[in-house]
Structures are given as structure tokens and as C-alpha cells.
Coordinates of C-alpha atoms in Angstrom, one line a residue:
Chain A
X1 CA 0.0 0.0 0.0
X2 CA 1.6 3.5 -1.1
X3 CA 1.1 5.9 1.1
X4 CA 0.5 10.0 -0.8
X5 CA 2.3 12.7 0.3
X6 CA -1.4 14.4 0.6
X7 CA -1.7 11.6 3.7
X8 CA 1.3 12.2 5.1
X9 CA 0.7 16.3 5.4
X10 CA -2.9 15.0 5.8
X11 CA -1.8 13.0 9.4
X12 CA 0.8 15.5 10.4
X13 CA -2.0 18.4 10.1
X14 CA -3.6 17.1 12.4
X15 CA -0.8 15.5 14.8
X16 CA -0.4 19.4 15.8
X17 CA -3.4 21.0 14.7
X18 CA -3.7 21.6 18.0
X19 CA -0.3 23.7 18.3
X20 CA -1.7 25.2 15.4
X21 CA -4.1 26.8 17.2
X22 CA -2.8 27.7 19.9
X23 CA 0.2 29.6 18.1
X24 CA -3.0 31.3 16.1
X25 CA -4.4 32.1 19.0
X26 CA -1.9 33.0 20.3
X27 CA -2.2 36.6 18.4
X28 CA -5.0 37.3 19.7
X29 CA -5.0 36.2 23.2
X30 CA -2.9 39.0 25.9
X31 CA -1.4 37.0 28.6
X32 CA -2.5 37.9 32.6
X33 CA -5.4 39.5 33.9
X34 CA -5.6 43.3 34.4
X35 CA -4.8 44.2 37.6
X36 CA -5.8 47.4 39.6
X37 CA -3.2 50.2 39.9
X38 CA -3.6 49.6 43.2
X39 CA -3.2 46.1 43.3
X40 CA 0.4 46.5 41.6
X41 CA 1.7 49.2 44.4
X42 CA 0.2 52.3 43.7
X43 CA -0.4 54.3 46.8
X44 CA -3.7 56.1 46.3
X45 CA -3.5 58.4 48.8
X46 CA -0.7 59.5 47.5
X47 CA -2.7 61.1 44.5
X48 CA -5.8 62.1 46.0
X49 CA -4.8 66.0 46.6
X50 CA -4.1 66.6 42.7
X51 CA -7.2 64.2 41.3
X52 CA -9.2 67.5 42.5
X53 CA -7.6 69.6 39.8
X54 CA -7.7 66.6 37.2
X55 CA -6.8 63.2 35.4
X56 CA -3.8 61.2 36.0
X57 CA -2.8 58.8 33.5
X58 CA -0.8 56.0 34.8
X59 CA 1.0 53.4 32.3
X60 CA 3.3 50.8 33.6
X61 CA 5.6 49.5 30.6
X62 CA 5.8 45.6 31.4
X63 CA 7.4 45.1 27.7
X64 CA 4.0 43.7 26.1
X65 CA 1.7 45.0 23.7
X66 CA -0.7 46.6 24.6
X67 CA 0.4 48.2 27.6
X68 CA -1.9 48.4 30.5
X69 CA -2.9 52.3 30.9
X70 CA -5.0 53.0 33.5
X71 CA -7.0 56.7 34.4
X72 CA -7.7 58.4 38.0
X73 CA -10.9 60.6 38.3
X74 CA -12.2 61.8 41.5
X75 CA -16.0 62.3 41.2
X76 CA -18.6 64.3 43.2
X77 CA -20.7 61.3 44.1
X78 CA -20.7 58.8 46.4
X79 CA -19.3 55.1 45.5
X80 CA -23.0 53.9 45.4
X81 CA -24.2 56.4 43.4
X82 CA -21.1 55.5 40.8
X83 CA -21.7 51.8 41.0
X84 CA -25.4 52.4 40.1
X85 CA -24.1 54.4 36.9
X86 CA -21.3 51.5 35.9
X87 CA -24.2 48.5 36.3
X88 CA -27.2 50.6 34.8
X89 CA -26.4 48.7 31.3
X90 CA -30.3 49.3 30.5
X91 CA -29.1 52.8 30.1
X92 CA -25.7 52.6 28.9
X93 CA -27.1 54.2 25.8
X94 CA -27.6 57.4 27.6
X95 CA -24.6 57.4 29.2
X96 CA -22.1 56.3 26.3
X97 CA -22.9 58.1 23.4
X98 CA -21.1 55.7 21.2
X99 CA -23.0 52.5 22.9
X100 CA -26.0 52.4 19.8
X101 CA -27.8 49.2 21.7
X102 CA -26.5 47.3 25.2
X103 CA -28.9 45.0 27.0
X104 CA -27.6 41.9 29.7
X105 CA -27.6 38.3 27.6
X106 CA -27.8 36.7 31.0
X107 CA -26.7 36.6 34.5
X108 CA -25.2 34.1 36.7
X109 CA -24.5 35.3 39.8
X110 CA -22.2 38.4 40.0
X111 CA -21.4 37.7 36.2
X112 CA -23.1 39.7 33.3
X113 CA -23.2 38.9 29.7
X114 CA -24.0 41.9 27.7
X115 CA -24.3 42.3 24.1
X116 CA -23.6 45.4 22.6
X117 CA -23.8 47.3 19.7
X118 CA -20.7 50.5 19.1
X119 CA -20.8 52.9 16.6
X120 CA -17.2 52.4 15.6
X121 CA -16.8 55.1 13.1
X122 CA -18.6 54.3 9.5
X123 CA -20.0 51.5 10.7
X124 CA -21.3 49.4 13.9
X125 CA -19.6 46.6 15.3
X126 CA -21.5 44.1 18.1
X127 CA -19.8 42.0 20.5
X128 CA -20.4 40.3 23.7
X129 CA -18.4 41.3 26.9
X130 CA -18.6 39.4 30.3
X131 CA -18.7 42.2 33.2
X132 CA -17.6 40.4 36.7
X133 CA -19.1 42.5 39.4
X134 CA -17.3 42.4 43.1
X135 CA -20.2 44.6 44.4
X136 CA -19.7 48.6 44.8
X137 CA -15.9 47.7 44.1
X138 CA -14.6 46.5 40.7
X139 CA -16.4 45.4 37.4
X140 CA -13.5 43.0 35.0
X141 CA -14.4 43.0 31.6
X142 CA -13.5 40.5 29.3
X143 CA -14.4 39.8 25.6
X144 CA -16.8 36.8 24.8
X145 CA -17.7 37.0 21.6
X146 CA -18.6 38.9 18.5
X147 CA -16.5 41.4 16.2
X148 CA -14.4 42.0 19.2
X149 CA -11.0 39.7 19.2
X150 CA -9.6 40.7 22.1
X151 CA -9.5 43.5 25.3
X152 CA -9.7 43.7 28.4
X153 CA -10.8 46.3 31.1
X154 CA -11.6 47.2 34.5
X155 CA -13.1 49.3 36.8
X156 CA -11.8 50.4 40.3
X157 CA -14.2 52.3 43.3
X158 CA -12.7 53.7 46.2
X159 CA -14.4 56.1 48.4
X160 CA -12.9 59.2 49.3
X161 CA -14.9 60.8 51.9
X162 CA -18.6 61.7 50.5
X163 CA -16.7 61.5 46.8
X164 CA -15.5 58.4 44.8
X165 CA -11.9 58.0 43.3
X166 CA -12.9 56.1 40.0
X167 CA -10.3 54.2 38.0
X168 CA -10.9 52.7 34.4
X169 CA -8.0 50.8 32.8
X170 CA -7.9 49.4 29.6
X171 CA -5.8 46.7 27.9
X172 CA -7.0 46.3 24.4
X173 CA -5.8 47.1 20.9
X174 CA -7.5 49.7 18.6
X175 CA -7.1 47.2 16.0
X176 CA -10.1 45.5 17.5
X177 CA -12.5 48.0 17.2
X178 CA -13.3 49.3 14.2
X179 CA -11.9 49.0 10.3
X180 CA -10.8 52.5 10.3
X181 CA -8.8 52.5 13.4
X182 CA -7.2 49.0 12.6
X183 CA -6.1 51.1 9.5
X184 CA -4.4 54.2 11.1
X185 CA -3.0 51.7 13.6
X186 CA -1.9 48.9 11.2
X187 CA 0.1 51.6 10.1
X188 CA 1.2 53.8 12.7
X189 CA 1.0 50.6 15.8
X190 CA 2.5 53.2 18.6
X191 CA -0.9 55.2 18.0
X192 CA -2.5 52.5 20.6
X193 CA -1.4 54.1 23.8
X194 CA -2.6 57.4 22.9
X195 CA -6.2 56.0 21.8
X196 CA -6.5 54.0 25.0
X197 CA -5.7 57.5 27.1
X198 CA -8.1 58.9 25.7
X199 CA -10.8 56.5 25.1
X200 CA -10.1 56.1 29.1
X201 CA -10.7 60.0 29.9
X202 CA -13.8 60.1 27.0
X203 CA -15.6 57.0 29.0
X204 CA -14.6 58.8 32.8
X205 CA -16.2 61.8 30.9
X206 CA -19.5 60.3 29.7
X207 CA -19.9 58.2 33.5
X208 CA -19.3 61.8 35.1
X209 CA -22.1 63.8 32.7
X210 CA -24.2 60.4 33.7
X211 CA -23.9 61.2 37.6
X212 CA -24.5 64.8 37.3
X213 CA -27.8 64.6 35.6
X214 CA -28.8 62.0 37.5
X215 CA -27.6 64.3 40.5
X216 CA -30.1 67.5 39.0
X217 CA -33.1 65.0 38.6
X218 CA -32.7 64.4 41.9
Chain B
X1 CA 20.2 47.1 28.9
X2 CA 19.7 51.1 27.8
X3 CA 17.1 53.0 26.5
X4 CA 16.1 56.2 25.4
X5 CA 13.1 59.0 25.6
X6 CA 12.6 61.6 23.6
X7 CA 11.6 65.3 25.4
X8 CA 9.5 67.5 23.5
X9 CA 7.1 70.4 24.9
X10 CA 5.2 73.4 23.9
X11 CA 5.2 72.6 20.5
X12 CA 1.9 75.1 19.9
X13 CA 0.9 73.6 17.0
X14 CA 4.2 73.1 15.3
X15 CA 5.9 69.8 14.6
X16 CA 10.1 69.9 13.5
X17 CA 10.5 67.3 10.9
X18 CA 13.8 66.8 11.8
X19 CA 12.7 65.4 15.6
X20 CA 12.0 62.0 12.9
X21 CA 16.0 61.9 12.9
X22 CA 16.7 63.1 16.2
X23 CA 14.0 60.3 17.7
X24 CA 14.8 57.7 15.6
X25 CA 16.1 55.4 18.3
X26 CA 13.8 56.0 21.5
X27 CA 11.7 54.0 23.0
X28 CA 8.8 57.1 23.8
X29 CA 8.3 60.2 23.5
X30 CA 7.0 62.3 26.2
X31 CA 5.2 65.4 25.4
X32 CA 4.7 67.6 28.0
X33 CA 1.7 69.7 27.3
X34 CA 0.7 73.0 25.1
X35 CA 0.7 71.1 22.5
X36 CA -1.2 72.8 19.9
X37 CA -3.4 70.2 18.7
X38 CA -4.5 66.6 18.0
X39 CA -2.4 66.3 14.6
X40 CA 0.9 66.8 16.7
X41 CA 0.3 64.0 18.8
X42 CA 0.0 62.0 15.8
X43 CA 3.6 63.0 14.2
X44 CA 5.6 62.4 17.2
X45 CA 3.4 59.1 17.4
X46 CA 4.8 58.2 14.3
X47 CA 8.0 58.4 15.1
X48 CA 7.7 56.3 18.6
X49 CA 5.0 55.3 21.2
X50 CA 3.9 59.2 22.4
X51 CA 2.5 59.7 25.9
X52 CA 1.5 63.8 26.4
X53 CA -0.4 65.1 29.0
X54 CA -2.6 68.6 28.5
X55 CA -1.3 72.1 28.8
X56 CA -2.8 75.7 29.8
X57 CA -3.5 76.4 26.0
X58 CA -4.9 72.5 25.2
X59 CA -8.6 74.1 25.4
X60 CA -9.2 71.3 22.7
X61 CA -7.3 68.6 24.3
X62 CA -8.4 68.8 27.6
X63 CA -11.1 65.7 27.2
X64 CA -8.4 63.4 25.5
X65 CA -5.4 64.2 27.8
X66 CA -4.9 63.9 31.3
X67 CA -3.6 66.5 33.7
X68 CA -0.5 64.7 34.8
X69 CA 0.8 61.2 33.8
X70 CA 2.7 58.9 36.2
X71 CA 4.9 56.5 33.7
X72 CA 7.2 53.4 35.0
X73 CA 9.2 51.7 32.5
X74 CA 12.5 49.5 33.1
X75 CA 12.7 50.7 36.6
X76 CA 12.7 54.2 35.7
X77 CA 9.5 56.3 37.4
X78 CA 8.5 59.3 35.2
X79 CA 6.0 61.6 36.2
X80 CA 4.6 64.3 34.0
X81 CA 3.0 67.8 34.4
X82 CA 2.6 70.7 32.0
X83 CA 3.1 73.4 35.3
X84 CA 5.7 72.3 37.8
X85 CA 6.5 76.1 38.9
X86 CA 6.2 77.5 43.2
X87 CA 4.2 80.4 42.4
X88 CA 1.7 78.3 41.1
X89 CA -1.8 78.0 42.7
X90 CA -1.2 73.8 42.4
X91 CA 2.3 73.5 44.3
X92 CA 1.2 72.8 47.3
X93 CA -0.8 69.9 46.1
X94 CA 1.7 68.9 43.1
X95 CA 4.9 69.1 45.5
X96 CA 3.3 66.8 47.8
X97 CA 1.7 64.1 45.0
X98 CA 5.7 64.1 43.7
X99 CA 7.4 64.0 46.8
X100 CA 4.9 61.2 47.6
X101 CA 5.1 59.2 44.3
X102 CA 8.8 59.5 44.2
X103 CA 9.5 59.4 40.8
X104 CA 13.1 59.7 39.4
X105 CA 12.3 61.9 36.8
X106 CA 9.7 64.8 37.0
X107 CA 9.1 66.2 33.5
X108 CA 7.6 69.6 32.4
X109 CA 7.1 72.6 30.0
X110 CA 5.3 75.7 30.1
X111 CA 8.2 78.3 30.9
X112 CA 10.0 77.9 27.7
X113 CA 13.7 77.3 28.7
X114 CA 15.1 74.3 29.2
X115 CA 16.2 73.0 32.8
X116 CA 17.8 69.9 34.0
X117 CA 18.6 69.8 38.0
X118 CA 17.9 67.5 40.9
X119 CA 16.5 68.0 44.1
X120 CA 15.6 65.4 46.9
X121 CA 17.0 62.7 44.4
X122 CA 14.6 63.7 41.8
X123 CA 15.6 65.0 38.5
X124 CA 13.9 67.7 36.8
X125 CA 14.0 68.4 33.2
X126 CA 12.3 70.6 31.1
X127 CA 13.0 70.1 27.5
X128 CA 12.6 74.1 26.7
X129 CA 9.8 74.9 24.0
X130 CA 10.2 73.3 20.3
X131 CA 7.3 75.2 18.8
X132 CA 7.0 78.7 17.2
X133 CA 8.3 81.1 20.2
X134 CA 7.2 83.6 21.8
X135 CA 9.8 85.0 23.6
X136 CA 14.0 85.6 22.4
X137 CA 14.7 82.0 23.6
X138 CA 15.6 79.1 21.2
X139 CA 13.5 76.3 20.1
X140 CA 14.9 73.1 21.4
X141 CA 13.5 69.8 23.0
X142 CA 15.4 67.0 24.9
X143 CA 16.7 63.0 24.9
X144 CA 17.5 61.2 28.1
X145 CA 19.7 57.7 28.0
X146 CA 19.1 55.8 31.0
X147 CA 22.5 53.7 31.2
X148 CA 22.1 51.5 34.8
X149 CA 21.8 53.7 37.2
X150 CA 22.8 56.8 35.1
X151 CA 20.5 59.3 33.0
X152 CA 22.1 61.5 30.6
X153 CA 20.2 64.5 29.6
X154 CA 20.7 66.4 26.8
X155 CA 19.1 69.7 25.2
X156 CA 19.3 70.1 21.5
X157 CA 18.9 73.2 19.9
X158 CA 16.7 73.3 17.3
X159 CA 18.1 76.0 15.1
X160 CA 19.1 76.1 11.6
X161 CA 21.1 73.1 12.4
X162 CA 20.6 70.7 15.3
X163 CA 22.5 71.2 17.6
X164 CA 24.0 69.8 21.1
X165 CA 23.7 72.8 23.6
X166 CA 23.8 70.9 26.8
X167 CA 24.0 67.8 29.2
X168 CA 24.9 66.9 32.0
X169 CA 24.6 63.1 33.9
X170 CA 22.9 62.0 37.0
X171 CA 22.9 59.3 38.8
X172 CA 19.4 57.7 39.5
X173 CA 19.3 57.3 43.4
X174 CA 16.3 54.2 43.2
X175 CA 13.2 56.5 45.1
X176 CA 11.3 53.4 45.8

């Protein structure tokens, strides 16, 4: 019996098909979980005097790609009032102009599945993101499914006084988002850091405008 | 192993092709505010990884940038801030959030002339204006090299020609 060299690729495709995809995967997979600020040795105390007069950025350069950059905002609300706006997905339209349509898949527990729709400039894009709630404290995002490939984020509550410190890091590439900015990027890769900043302080932004007119309703 | 930054601040709206040579080997480019717009940002970004935070005169910038920026890379702690200047209304505040933080570089802008010193074991650079001037000094920006535990800062002039005008080397006391 001959044997093909078709049978022989044939058996050896899938000997390490496997490998296969795991080196694919591979591209689109970041390694480690995002990890509060705080969590890595970052005093907040330490910053809580200058958060009055505005944002600080904070990047720590671990050599990968993306890099982890995280933004401090101190709010005038209290850390309920903030958690209320960050788990009010029903509304997440009205608070995130970009967000066209966001409702909650299902939940198990402290875990949300919520599908969204993003106006991604020129066109939409919908994906699914897994929100892991440690009440009035932290929310980890992580992709699930849909146009998405890859990103994570997080928030991070801490009370200060009658106010709320809020930090929002991201760790996902522009690439991901939209065919226009995996464009500009594809070609000009070091544009990511910047986008993350300032999608960070544009989202801070929108959750801030969220708490005040909720604050006026009042 | 070593690496470099590029310096750049107060560019108001004016980007120096030649920074593309001057830049071609660092790692990032800090950009310390009165920038001049969003297009700027994009240059420098072209040339390395840019991290800028927002100046006085960033009216348009000030929902993309933050205030100040606290940057740690290969065990060297940057912090940024457009303003780092006594009589200003901030000090208090600002010299307490750096004395706290403890980087071992402070970077800023805003007065126009360049400055490199140390104080507490912090070094202070300002990489001078590189944008259309307003007052008789002359355009330049800055590179540091951190070497181990040394930094080497240096100010080019960004006359007709580029030019070395000054540097001097500090030794990075570890703040942490």
C-alpha cells in the first residue's frame, strides 16, 4: 500500500493542529489578567490631593503590547451612586454616546453577559463582553464574543470621603475595534497608547455627565 | 540594557521634521503639554509610542489628555505635568503628589527654557519649547539615555542646524 504525500501532510495536520491553534491564538490572546493600579503598588492616597484639579494617567511598561494604561478621576458622588451608573447597562445608551444598543444576555450570579452594539466610526460593530461584578468595588471586563478579538478592562471604586476616586483601565488594541482605526493603527502601531488614554478620559467623561444629571433629577 | 526618551514640549501647534532623525532610536516620547493640537500627537506618534499630557493652552485637548501622567518603565518612574513652577496656585498639592510618588524623573514645560537639575534625588527636566516662540529664547527639546543607574540628559537646539547645547549626567538614586 503507497502511502500519498497528501496523507502524510494529511496526518501531520492534524498530529499538531492543536499547536496550530494555539500559536494562532496566540495573536490574539494577551497574557495575565488586568490588575488594579492599586493592586500593583500604587499608593492612592498619595494622589488624592491633585485628582481635585484633574486626570492622571498611569502606564506601567511591562514590555508587552498593549500596555496596560489605566486613568484616575475623582467624582462628586458617592461610590453607590457611581456603581449604580457603571451596572445601569439598561441605560448605557444614555450614558455612552457611542453605545447604539447594550442590554444583559444573561446573568449568573455576579457575572453579566451583555451584548452590545458600538458605533465604531462608518460602521457598527457588536460584541459580547462578560462584566464580573465584586459589588460597589470592581467590574472585570473581558471579551466573549462577537467582532471583538480581544481587550480587556476594568473598573476600580474607592471612596474618598462623601466622593469616589474612579479608576478605568484598559488593555486592548484599537485594532479591534473598528476598520478604520485597525487602518491608522496597522500603520502607525505606537498610535494605541494614545487612543487607550483617551478613550479612558472620553468614557470617565461620559460616566461623570451620567452622575450629574442624574444628580439635577434628583 | 539602555534606553532612550525623547523630550518635547510646547510645540503650539508646530511639529520639526527633523525630531523624525533626532528620535529615531527611542523608546517614547514624552510630550509635556501646550501642544497645539491633536495632529501633533500624531507626528511624534509616528516616530515612537507618544504619551503627552494637556497644557494651559490644550482648550481642545483637555477631554483626550490627562492633567499629569505617572509613567514606569524598566525601573525608571516618570512623572509628568505641564506646570511644575512654586508660584503656582497647584504647588502645594503637586509638590506633595511628587514627593509622595517619588519618581526619578519629573518632566515639564510651560516656561519655555530648558532645565535639567535634581532636588531630593529627583531630576527635573524641562525640555525648553520646540514650537513657534514667543519669547527671544531658542527652540529646542530633549533626549535622556538611561545607562544603569545613570540618566544622561541632553538639550538640543533646534536651530538652523541641530545642535548639542547641553548635558549633564545624573545618577538615579532608586526612590522606591
Amino acid at each position: 500500500m503507497s502511502i500519498s504525500v497528501w496523507q502524510v501532510l494529511w496526518v501531520l495536520l492534524m498530529k499538531y493542529l492543536n499547536l496550530i491553534i494555539i500559536f494562532l491564538a496566540s495573536f490574539y490572546l494577551y497574557g495575565g489578567e488586568l490588575m488594579s493600579p492599586i493592586d500593583s503598588g500604587f499608593d492612592i492616597k498619595s494622589i488624592l490631593p491633585l485628582l481635585n484639579k484633574g486626570e492622571l494617567g498611569f502606564i506601567e511598561n511591562s514590555g508587552a503590547r498593549p500596555k496596560q494604561v489605566s486613568l484616575f478621576t475623582l467624582i462628586d458622588a458617592t461610590p453607590d451612586e457611581v456603581w449604580n451608573v457603571l451596572t445601569d447597562y439598561e441605560h448605557y445608551t444614555e450614558i455612552f454616546p457611542s453605545i447604539l444598543e447594550c442590554k444583559i444576555a444573561k446573568q449568573e450570579g455576579d457575572t453579566a453577559f451583555v451584548d452590545y452594539k458600538l458605533d465604531a466610526v462608518l460602521y457598527s460593530i457588536k460584541y459580547r463582553l462578560r462584566h464580573n461584578h465584586t459589588p460597589k468595588k470592581s467590574i472585570d471586563i473581558s471579551v466573549v464574543s462577537g467582532d471583538l478579538k480581544s481587550g480587556e478592562y476594568r473598573y476600580d471604586i474607592y471612596p474618598f470621603e462623601n466622593r469616589t476616586v474612579l479608576i478605568y483601565s484598559i488593555k486592548a488594541s484599537a485594532t479591534d475595534t473598528s476598520f478604520l482605526l485597525r487602518k491608522i493603527v496597522r500603520k502607525q502601531p505606537t498610535m494605541d497608547e494614545a487612543i487607550n488614554i483617551s478613550t479612558a478620559i472620553i468614557t470617565l467623561n461620559n460616566i461623570k455627565d451620567a452622575l450629574k444629571k442624574r444628580q439635577k433629577g434628583k | 540594557m539602555g534606553f532612550k526618551i525623547g523630550l518635547i514640549s510646547d510645540t503650539h501647534g508646530q511639529f520639526d521634521k527633523r525630531l523624525k532623525t533626532l528620535f529615531k532610536d527611542v523608546s517614547h516620547i514624552i510630550c509635556a503639554g501646550d501642544i497645539g493640537g491633536p495632529e501633533i500627537i500624531r507626528q511624534l506618534s509616528e516616530i515612537a509610542p507618544t504619551f503627552a499630557v494637556c497644557g494651559n493652552t490644550d482648550t481642545d485637548l483637555r477631554d483626550i489628555l490627562p492633567e499629569y501622567l505617572f509613567y514606569k518603565t524598566d525601573g525608571l518612574r516618570i512623572f509628568v505635568s505641564h506646570i511644575i513652577e512654586k508660584n503656582h496656585p497647584n504647588w502645594t498639592e503637586l509638590s506633595k503628589l511628587i514627593y509622595s510618588l517619588k519618581p526619578d524623573l519629573v518632566v515639564y514645560g510651560h516656561t519655555h527654557n530648558y532645565v535639567a537639575s535634581s532636588s531630593n534625588n529627583i531630576i527635573f527636566v524641562n525640555p525648553g519649547s520646540a514650537g513657534a516662540n514667543r519669547y527671544p529664547v531658542s527652540r529646542t527639546c530633549g533626549l535622556i539615555e538611561k545607562n544603569n543607574d545613570s540618566l544622561l540628559v541632553q538639550i538640543f537646539d533646534l536651530g538652523a542646524d541641530i545642535q548639542l547645547k547641553y548635558w549633564q549626567n545624573f545618577i538615579i538614586r532608586n526612590n522606591q
